[in-house]
JSON list of C-alpha atoms in Angstrom, two decimals:
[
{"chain": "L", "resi": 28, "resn": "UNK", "atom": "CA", "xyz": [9.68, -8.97, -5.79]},
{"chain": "L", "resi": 29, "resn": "UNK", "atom": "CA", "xyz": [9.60, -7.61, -2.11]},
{"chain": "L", "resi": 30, "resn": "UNK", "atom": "CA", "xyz": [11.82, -4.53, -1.62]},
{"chain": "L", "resi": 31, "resn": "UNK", "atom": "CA", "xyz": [11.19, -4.66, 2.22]},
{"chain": "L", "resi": 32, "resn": "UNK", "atom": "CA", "xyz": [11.32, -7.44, 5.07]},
{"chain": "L", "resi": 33, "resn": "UNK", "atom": "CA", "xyz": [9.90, -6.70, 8.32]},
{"chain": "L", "resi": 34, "resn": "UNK", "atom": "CA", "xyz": [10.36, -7.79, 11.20]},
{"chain": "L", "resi": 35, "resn": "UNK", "atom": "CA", "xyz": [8.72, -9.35, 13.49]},
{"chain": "L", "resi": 36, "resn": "UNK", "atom": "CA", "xyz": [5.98, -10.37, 11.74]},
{"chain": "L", "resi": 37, "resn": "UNK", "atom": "CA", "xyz": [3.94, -10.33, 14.74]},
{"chain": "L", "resi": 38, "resn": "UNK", "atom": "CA", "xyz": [4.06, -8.58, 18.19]},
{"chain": "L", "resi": 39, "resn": "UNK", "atom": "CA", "xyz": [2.04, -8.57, 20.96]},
{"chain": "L", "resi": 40, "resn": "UNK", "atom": "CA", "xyz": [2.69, -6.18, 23.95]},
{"chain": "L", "resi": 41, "resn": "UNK", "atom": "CA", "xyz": [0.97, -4.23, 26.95]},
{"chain": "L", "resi": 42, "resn": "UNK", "atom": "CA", "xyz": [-0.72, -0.88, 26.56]},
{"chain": "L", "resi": 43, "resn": "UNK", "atom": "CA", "xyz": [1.59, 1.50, 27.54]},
{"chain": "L", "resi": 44, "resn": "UNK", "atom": "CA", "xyz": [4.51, -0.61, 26.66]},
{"chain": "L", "resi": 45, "resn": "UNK", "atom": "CA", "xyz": [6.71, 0.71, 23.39]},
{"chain": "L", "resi": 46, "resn": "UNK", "atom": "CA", "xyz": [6.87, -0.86, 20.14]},
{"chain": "L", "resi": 47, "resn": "UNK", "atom": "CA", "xyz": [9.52, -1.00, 18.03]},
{"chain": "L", "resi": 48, "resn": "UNK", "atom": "CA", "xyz": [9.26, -2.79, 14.31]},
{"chain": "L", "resi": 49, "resn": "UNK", "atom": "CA", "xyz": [11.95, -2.99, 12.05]},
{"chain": "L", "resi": 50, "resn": "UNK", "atom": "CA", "xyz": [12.16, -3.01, 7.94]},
{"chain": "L", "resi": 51, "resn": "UNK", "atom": "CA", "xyz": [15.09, -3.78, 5.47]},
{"chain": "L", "resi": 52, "resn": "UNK", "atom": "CA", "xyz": [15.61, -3.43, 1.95]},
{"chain": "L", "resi": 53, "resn": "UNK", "atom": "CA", "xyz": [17.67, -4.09, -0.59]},
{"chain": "L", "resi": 54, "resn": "UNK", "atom": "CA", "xyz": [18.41, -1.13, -3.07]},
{"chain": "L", "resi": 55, "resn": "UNK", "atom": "CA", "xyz": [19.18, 2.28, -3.17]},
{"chain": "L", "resi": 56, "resn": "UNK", "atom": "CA", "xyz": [15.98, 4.67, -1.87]},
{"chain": "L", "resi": 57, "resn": "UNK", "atom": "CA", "xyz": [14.37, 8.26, -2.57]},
{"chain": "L", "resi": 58, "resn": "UNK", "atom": "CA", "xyz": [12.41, 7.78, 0.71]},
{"chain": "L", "resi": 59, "resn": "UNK", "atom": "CA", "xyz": [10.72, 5.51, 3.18]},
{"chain": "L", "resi": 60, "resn": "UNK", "atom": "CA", "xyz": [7.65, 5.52, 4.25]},
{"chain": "L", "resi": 61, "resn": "UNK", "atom": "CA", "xyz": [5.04, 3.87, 7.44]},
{"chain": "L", "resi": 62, "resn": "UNK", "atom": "CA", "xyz": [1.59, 2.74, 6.34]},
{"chain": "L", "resi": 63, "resn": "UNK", "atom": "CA", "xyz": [-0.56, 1.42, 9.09]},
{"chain": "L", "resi": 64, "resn": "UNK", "atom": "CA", "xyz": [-4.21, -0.66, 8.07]},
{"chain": "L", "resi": 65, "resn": "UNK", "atom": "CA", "xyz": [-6.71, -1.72, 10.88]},
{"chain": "L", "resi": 66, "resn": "UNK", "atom": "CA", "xyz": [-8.79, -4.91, 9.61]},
{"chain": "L", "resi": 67, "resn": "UNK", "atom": "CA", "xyz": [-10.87, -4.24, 6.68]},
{"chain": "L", "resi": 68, "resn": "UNK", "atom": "CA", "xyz": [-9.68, -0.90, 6.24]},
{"chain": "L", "resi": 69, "resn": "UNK", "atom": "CA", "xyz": [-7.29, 0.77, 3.66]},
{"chain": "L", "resi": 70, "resn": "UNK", "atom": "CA", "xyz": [-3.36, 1.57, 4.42]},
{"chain": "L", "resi": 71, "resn": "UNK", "atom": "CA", "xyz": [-2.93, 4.96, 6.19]},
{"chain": "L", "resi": 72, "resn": "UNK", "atom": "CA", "xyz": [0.55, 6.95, 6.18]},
{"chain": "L", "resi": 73, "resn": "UNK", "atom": "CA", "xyz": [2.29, 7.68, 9.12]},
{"chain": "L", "resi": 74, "resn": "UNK", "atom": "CA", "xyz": [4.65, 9.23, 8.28]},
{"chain": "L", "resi": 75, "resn": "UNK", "atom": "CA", "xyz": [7.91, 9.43, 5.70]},
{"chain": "L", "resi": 76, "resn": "UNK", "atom": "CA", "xyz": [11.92, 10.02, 6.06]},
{"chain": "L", "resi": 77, "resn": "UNK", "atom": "CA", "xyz": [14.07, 10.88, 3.71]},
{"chain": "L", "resi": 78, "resn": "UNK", "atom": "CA", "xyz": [17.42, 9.19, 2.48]},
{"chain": "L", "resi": 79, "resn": "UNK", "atom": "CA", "xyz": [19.01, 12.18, 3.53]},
{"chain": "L", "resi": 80, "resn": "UNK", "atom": "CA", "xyz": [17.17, 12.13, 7.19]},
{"chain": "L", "resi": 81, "resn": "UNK", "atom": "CA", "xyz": [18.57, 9.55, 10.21]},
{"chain": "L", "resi": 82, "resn": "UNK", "atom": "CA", "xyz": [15.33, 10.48, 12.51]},
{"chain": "L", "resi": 83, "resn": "UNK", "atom": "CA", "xyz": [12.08, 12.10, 12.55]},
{"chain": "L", "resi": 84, "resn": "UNK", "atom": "CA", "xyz": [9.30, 12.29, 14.99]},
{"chain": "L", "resi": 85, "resn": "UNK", "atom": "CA", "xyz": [5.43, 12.33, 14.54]},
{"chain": "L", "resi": 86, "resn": "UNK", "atom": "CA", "xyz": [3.48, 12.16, 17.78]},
{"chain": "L", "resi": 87, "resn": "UNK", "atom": "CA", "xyz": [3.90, 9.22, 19.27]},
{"chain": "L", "resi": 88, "resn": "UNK", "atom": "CA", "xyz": [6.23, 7.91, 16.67]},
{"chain": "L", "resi": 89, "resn": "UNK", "atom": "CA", "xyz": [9.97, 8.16, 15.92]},
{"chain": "L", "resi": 90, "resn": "UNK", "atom": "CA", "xyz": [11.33, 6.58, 13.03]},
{"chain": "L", "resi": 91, "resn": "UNK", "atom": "CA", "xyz": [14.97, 6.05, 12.01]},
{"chain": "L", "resi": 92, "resn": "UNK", "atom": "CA", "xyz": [17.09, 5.29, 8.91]},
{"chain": "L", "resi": 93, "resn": "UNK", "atom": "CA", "xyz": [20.61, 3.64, 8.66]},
{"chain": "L", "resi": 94, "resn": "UNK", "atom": "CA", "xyz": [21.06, 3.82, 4.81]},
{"chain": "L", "resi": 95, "resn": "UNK", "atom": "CA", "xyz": [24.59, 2.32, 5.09]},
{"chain": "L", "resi": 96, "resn": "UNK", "atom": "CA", "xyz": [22.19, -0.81, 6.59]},
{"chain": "L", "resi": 97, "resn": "UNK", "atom": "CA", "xyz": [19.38, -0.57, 4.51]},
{"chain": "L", "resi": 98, "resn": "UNK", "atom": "CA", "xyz": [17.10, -0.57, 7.63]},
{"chain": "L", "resi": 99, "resn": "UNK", "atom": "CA", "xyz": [14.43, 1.54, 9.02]},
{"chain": "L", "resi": 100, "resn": "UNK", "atom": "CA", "xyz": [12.36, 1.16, 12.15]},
{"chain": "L", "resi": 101, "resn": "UNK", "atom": "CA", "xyz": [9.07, 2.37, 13.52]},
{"chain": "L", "resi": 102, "resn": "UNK", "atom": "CA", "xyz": [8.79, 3.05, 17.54]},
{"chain": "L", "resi": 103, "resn": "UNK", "atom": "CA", "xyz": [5.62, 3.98, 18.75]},
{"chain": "L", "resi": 104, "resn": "UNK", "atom": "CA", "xyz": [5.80, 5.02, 22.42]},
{"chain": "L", "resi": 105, "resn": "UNK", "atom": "CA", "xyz": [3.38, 4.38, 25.33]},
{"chain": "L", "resi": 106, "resn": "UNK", "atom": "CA", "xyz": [1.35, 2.22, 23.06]},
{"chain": "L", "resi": 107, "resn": "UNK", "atom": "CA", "xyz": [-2.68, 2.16, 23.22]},
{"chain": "L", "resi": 108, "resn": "UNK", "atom": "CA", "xyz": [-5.21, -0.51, 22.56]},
{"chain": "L", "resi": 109, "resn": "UNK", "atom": "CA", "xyz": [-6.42, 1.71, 19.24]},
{"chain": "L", "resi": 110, "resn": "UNK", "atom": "CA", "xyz": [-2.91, 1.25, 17.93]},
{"chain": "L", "resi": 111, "resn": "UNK", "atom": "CA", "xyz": [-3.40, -2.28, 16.87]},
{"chain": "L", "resi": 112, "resn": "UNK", "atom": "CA", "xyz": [-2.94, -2.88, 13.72]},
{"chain": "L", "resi": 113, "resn": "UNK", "atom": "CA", "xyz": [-0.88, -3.89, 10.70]},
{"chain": "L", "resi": 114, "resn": "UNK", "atom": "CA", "xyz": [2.14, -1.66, 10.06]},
{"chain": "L", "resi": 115, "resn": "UNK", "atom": "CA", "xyz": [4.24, -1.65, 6.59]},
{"chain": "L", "resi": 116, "resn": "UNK", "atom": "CA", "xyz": [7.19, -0.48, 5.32]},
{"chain": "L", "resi": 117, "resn": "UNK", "atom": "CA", "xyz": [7.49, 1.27, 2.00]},
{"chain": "L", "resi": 118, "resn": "UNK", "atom": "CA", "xyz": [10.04, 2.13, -0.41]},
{"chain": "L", "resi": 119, "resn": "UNK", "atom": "CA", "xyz": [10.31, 4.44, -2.93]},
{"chain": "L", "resi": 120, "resn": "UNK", "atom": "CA", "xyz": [13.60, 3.91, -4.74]},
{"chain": "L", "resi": 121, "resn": "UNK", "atom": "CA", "xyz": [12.73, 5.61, -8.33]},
{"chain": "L", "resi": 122, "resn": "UNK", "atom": "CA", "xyz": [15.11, 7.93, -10.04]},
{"chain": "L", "resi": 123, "resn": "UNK", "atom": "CA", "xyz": [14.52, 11.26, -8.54]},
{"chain": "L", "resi": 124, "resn": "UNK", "atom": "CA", "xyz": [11.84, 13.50, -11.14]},
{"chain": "L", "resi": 125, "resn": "UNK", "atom": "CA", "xyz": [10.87, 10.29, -11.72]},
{"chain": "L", "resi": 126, "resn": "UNK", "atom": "CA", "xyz": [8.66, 7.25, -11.35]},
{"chain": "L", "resi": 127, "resn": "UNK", "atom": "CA", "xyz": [5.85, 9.10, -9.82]},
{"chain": "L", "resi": 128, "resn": "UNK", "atom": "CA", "xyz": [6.46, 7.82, -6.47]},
{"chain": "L", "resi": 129, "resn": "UNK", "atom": "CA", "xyz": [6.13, 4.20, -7.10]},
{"chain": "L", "resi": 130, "resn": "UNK", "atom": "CA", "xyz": [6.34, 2.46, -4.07]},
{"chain": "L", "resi": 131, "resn": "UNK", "atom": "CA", "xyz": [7.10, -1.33, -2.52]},
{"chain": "L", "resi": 132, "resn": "UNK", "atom": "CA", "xyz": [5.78, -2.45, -0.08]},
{"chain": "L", "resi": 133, "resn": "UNK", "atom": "CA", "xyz": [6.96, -5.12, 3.17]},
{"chain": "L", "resi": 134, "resn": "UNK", "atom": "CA", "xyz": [5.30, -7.80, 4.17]},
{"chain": "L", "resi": 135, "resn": "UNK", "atom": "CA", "xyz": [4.10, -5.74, 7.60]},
{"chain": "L", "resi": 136, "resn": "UNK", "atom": "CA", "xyz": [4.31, -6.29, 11.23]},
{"chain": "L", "resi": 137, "resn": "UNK", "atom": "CA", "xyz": [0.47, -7.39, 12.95]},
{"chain": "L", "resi": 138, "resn": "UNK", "atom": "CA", "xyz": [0.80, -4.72, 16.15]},
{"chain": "L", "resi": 139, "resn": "UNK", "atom": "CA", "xyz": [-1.55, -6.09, 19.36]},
{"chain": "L", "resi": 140, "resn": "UNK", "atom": "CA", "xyz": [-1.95, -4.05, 22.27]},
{"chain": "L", "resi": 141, "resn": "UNK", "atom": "CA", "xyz": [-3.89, -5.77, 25.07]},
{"chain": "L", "resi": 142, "resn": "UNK", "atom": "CA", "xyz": [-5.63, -3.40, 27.36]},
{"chain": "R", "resi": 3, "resn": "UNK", "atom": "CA", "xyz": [-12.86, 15.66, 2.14]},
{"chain": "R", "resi": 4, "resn": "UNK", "atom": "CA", "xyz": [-13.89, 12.59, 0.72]},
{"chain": "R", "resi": 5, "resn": "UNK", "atom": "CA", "xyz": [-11.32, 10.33, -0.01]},
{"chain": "R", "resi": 6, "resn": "UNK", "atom": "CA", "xyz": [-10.50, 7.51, -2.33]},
{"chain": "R", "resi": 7, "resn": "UNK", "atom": "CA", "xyz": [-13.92, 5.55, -3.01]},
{"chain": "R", "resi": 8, "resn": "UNK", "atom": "CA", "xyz": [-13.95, 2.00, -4.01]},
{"chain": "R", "resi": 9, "resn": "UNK", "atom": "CA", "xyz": [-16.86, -0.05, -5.22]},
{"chain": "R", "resi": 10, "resn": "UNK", "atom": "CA", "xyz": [-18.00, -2.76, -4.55]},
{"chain": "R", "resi": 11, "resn": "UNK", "atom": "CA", "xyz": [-16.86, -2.63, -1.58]},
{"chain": "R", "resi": 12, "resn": "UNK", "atom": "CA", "xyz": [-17.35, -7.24, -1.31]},
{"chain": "R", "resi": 13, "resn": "UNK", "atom": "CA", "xyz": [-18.13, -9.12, -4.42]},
{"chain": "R", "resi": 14, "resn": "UNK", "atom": "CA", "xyz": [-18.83, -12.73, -5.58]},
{"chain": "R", "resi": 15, "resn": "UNK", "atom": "CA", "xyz": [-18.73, -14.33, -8.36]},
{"chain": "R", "resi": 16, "resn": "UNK", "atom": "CA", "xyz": [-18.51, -17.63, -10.19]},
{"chain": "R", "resi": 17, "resn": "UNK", "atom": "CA", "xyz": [-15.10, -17.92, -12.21]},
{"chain": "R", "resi": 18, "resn": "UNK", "atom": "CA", "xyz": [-15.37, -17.25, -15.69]},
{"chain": "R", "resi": 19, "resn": "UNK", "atom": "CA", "xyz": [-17.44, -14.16, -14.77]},
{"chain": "R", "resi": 20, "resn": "UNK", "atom": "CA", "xyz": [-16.50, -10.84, -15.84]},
{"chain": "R", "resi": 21, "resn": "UNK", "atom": "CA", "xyz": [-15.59, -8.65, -12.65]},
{"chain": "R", "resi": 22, "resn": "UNK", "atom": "CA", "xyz": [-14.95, -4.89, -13.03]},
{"chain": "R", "resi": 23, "resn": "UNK", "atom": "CA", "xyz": [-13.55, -3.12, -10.07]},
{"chain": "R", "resi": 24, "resn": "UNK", "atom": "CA", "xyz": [-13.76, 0.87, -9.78]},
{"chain": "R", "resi": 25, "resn": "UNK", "atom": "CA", "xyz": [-12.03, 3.63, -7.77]},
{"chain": "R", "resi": 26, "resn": "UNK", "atom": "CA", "xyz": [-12.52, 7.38, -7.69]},
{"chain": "R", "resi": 27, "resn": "UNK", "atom": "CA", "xyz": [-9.45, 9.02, -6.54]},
{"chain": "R", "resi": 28, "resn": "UNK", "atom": "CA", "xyz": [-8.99, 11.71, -4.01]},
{"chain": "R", "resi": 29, "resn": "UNK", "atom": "CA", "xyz": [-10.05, 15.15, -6.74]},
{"chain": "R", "resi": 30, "resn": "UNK", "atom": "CA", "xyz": [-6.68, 16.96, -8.02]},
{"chain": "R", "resi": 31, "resn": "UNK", "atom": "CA", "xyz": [-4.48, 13.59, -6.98]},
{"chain": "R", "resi": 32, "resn": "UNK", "atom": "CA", "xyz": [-2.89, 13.08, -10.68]},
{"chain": "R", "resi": 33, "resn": "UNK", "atom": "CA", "xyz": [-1.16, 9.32, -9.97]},
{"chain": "R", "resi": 34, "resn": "UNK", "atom": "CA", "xyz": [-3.82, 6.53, -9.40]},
{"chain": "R", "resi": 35, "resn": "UNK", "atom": "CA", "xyz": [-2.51, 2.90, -8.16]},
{"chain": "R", "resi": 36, "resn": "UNK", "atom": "CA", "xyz": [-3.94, -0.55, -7.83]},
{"chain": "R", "resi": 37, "resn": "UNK", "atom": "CA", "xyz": [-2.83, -2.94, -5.31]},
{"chain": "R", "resi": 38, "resn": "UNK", "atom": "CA", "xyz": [-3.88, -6.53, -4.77]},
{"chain": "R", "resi": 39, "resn": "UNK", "atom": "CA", "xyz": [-3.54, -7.86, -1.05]},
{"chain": "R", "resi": 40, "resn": "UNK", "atom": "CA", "xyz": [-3.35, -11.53, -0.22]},
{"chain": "R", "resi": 41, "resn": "UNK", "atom": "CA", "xyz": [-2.17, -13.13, 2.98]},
{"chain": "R", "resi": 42, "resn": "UNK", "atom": "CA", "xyz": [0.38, -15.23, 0.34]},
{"chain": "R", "resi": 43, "resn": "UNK", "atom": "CA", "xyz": [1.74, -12.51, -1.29]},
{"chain": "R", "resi": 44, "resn": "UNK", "atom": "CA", "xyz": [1.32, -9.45, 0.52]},
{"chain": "R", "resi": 45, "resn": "UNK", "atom": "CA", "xyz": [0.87, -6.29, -1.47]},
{"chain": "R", "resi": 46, "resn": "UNK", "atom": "CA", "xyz": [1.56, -5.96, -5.17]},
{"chain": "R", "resi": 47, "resn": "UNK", "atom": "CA", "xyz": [1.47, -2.74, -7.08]},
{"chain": "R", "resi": 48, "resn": "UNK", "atom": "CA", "xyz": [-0.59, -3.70, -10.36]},
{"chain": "R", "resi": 49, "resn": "UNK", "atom": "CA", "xyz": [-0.40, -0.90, -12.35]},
{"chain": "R", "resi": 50, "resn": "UNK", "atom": "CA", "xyz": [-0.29, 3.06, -12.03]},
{"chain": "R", "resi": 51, "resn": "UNK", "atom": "CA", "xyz": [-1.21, 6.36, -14.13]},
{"chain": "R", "resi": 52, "resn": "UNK", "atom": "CA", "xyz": [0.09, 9.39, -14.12]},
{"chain": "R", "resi": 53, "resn": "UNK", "atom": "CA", "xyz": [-2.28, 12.07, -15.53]},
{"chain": "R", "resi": 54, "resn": "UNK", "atom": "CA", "xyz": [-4.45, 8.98, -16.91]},
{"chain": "R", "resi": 55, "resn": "UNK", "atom": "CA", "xyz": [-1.84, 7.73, -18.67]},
{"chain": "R", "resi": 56, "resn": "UNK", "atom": "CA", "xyz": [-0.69, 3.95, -17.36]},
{"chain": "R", "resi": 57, "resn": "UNK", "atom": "CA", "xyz": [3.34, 4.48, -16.49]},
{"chain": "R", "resi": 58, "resn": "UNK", "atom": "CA", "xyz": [3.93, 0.58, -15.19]},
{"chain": "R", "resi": 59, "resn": "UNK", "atom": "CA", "xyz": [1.57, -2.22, -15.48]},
{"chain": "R", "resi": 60, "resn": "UNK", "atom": "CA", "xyz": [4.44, -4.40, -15.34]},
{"chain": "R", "resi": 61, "resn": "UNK", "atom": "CA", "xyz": [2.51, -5.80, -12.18]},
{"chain": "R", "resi": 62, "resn": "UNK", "atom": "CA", "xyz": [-0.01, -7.19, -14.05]},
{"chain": "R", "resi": 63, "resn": "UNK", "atom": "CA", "xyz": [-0.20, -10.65, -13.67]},
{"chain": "R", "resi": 64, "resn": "UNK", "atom": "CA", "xyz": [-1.73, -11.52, -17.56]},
{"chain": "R", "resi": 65, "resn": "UNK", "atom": "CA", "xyz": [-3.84, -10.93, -19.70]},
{"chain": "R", "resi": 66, "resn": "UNK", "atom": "CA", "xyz": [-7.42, -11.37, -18.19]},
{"chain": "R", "resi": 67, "resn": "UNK", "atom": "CA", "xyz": [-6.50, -7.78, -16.07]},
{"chain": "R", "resi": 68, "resn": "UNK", "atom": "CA", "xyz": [-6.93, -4.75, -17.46]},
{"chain": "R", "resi": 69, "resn": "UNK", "atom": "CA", "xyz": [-6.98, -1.10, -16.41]},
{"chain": "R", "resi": 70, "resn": "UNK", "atom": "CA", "xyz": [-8.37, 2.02, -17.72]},
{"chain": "R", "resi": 71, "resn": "UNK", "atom": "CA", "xyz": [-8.28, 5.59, -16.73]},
{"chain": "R", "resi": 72, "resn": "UNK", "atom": "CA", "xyz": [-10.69, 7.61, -19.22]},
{"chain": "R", "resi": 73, "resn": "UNK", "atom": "CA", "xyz": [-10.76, 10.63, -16.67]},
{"chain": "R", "resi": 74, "resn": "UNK", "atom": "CA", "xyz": [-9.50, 11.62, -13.79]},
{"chain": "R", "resi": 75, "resn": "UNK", "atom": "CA", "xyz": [-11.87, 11.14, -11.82]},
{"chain": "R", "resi": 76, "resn": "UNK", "atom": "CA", "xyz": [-12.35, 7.13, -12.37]},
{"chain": "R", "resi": 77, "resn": "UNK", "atom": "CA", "xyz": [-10.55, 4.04, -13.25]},
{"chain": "R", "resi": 78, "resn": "UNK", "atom": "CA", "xyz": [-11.55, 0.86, -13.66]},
{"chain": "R", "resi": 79, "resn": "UNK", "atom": "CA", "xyz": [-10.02, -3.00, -13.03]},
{"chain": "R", "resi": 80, "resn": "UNK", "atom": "CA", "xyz": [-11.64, -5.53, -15.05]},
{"chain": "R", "resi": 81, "resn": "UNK", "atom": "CA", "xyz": [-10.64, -9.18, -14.80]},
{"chain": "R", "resi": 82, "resn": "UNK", "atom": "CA", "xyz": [-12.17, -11.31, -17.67]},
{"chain": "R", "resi": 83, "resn": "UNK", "atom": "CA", "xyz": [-12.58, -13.95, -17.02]},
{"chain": "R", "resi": 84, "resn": "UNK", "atom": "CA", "xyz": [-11.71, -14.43, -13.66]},
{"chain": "R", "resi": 85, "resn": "UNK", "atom": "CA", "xyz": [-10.43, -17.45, -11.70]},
{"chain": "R", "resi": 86, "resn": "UNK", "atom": "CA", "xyz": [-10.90, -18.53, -8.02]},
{"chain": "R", "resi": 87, "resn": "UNK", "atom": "CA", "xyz": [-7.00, -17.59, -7.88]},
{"chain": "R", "resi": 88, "resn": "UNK", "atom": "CA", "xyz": [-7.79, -13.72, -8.36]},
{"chain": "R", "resi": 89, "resn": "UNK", "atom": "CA", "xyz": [-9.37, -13.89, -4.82]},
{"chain": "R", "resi": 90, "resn": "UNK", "atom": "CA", "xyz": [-8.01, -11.10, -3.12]},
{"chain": "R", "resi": 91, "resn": "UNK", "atom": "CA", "xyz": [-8.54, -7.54, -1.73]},
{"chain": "R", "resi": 92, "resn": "UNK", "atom": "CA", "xyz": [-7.94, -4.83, -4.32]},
{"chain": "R", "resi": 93, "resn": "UNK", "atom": "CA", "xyz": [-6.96, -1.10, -3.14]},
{"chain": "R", "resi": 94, "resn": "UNK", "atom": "CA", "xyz": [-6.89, 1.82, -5.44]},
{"chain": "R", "resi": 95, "resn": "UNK", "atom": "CA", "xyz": [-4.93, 4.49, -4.10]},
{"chain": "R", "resi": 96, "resn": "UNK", "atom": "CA", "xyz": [-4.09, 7.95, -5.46]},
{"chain": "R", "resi": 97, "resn": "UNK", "atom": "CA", "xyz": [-1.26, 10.81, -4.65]},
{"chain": "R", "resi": 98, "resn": "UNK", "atom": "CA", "xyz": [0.45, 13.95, -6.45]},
{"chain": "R", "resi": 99, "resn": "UNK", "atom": "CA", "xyz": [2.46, 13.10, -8.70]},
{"chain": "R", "resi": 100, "resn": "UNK", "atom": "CA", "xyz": [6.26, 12.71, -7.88]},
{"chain": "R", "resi": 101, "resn": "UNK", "atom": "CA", "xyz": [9.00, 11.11, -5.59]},
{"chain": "R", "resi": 102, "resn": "UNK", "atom": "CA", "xyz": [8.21, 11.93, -1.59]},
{"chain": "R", "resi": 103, "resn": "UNK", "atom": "CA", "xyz": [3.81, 11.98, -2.06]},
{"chain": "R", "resi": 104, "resn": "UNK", "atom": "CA", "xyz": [1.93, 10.04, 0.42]},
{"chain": "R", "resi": 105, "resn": "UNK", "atom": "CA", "xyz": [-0.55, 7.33, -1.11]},
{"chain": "R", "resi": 106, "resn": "UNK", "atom": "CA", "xyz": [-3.87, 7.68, 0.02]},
{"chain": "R", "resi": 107, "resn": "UNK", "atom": "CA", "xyz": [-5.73, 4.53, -0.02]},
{"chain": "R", "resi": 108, "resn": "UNK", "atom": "CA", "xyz": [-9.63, 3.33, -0.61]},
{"chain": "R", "resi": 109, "resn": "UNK", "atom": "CA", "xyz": [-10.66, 0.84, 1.35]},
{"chain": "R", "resi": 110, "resn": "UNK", "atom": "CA", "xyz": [-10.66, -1.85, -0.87]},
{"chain": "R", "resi": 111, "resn": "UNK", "atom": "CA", "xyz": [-12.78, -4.30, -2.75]},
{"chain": "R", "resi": 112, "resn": "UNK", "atom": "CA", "xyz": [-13.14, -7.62, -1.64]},
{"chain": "R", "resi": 113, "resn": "UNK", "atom": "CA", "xyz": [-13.21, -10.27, -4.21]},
{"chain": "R", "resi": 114, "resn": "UNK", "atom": "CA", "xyz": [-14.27, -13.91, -3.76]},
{"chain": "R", "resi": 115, "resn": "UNK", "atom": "CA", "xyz": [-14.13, -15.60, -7.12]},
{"chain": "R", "resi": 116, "resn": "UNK", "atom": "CA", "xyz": [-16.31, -19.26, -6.27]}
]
């Protein structure tokens, strides 16, 4: 079963706009993480929080955590054409020292940034 | 640095054929991971190893999938036989061992199963 929902599914904004994507999930976590996969390619991390971290920043990205919600989201700021692409959510919610980092994956959000 | 390599990177086949899938992880990654990707279902862990040994392959969706890991510095996915229903795009992906380790994917084999 799907650990993480994302939302929207599909977005479609300006270059130079921001773009915010959002993920929930459902049980206790170790960590989330950002993928990102252009069209025929393989997934890509962004970038990972901790359950212990409320905000981090990478770049162009900030991403937040509201474990009381069970929510994350992604913001990427004054987007680019080259950012389109699929973005996921990931959750890694084994026991700590163990599991080996299994992670669960969200449907994703299909990014388009029109030039 | 090379990273994960999949081959084939397409392949077709008629169902009932034998298809075998293979992935060489990133060198000194010790947890290896298959995905499957469909537009129905998303992206479903199949199975992983830890040190070659399989951990989960709770993913598995039955018998005609298996997965092996003699070394590693190679695993294999065979589906015997396979159905048009196993269409898909399979990722291997491979990390360090242990809670917080980025997964660094392959780019995936696409299978069309006729």
């Amino acid at each position: 079963s799907q650990q993480g929902e994302e939302d929207p599914q599909a977005l479609s904004i300006q270059e130079g706009e921001n773009a915010t994507m959002n993920c929930s999930y459902k049980t206790s976590i170790n960590n989330l993480q950002w993928y990102r996969q252009n069209s025929g390619r393989g997934l890509v991390h962004l970038i990972l929080i901790r359950s212990n971290e409320r905000e981090k920043h990478s770049g162009r990205l900030r991403v937040t955590l509201d474990t009381s919600k069970k929510s994350s989201s992604l913001l990427i700021t004054a987007s680019r054409a080259a950012d389109t692409a699929s973005y996921f959510c990931a959750t890694d919610a084994g026991p700590l020292g163990n599991q080996g980092g299994k992670l669960i994956f969200g449907q994703g959000t299909e990014l388009s940034v029109k030039p | 640095d090379a990273g994960v390599i999949q081959s084939p990177r397409h392949e077709v086949t008629e169902m009932g054929q034998e298809v075998t899938l293979r992935c060489k992880p990133i060198s000194g990654h010790n947890s290896l991971f298959w995905y499957r990707q469909t537009m129905m279902r998303g992206l479903e862990l199949l199975i992983y190893f830890n040190n070659n040994v399989p951990i989960d392959d709770s993913g598995m969706p039955e018998d005609r999938f298996s997965a092996k890991m003699p070394n590693a510095s190679f695993s294999t996915l065979k589906i015997q036989p396979s159905e048009p229903r196993d269409s898909a795009v399979y990722f291997c992906a491979s990390s360090f061992w242990g809670t917080g380790q980025p997964q660094h994917f392959g780019d995936g084999t696409r299978l069309s199963i006729l």
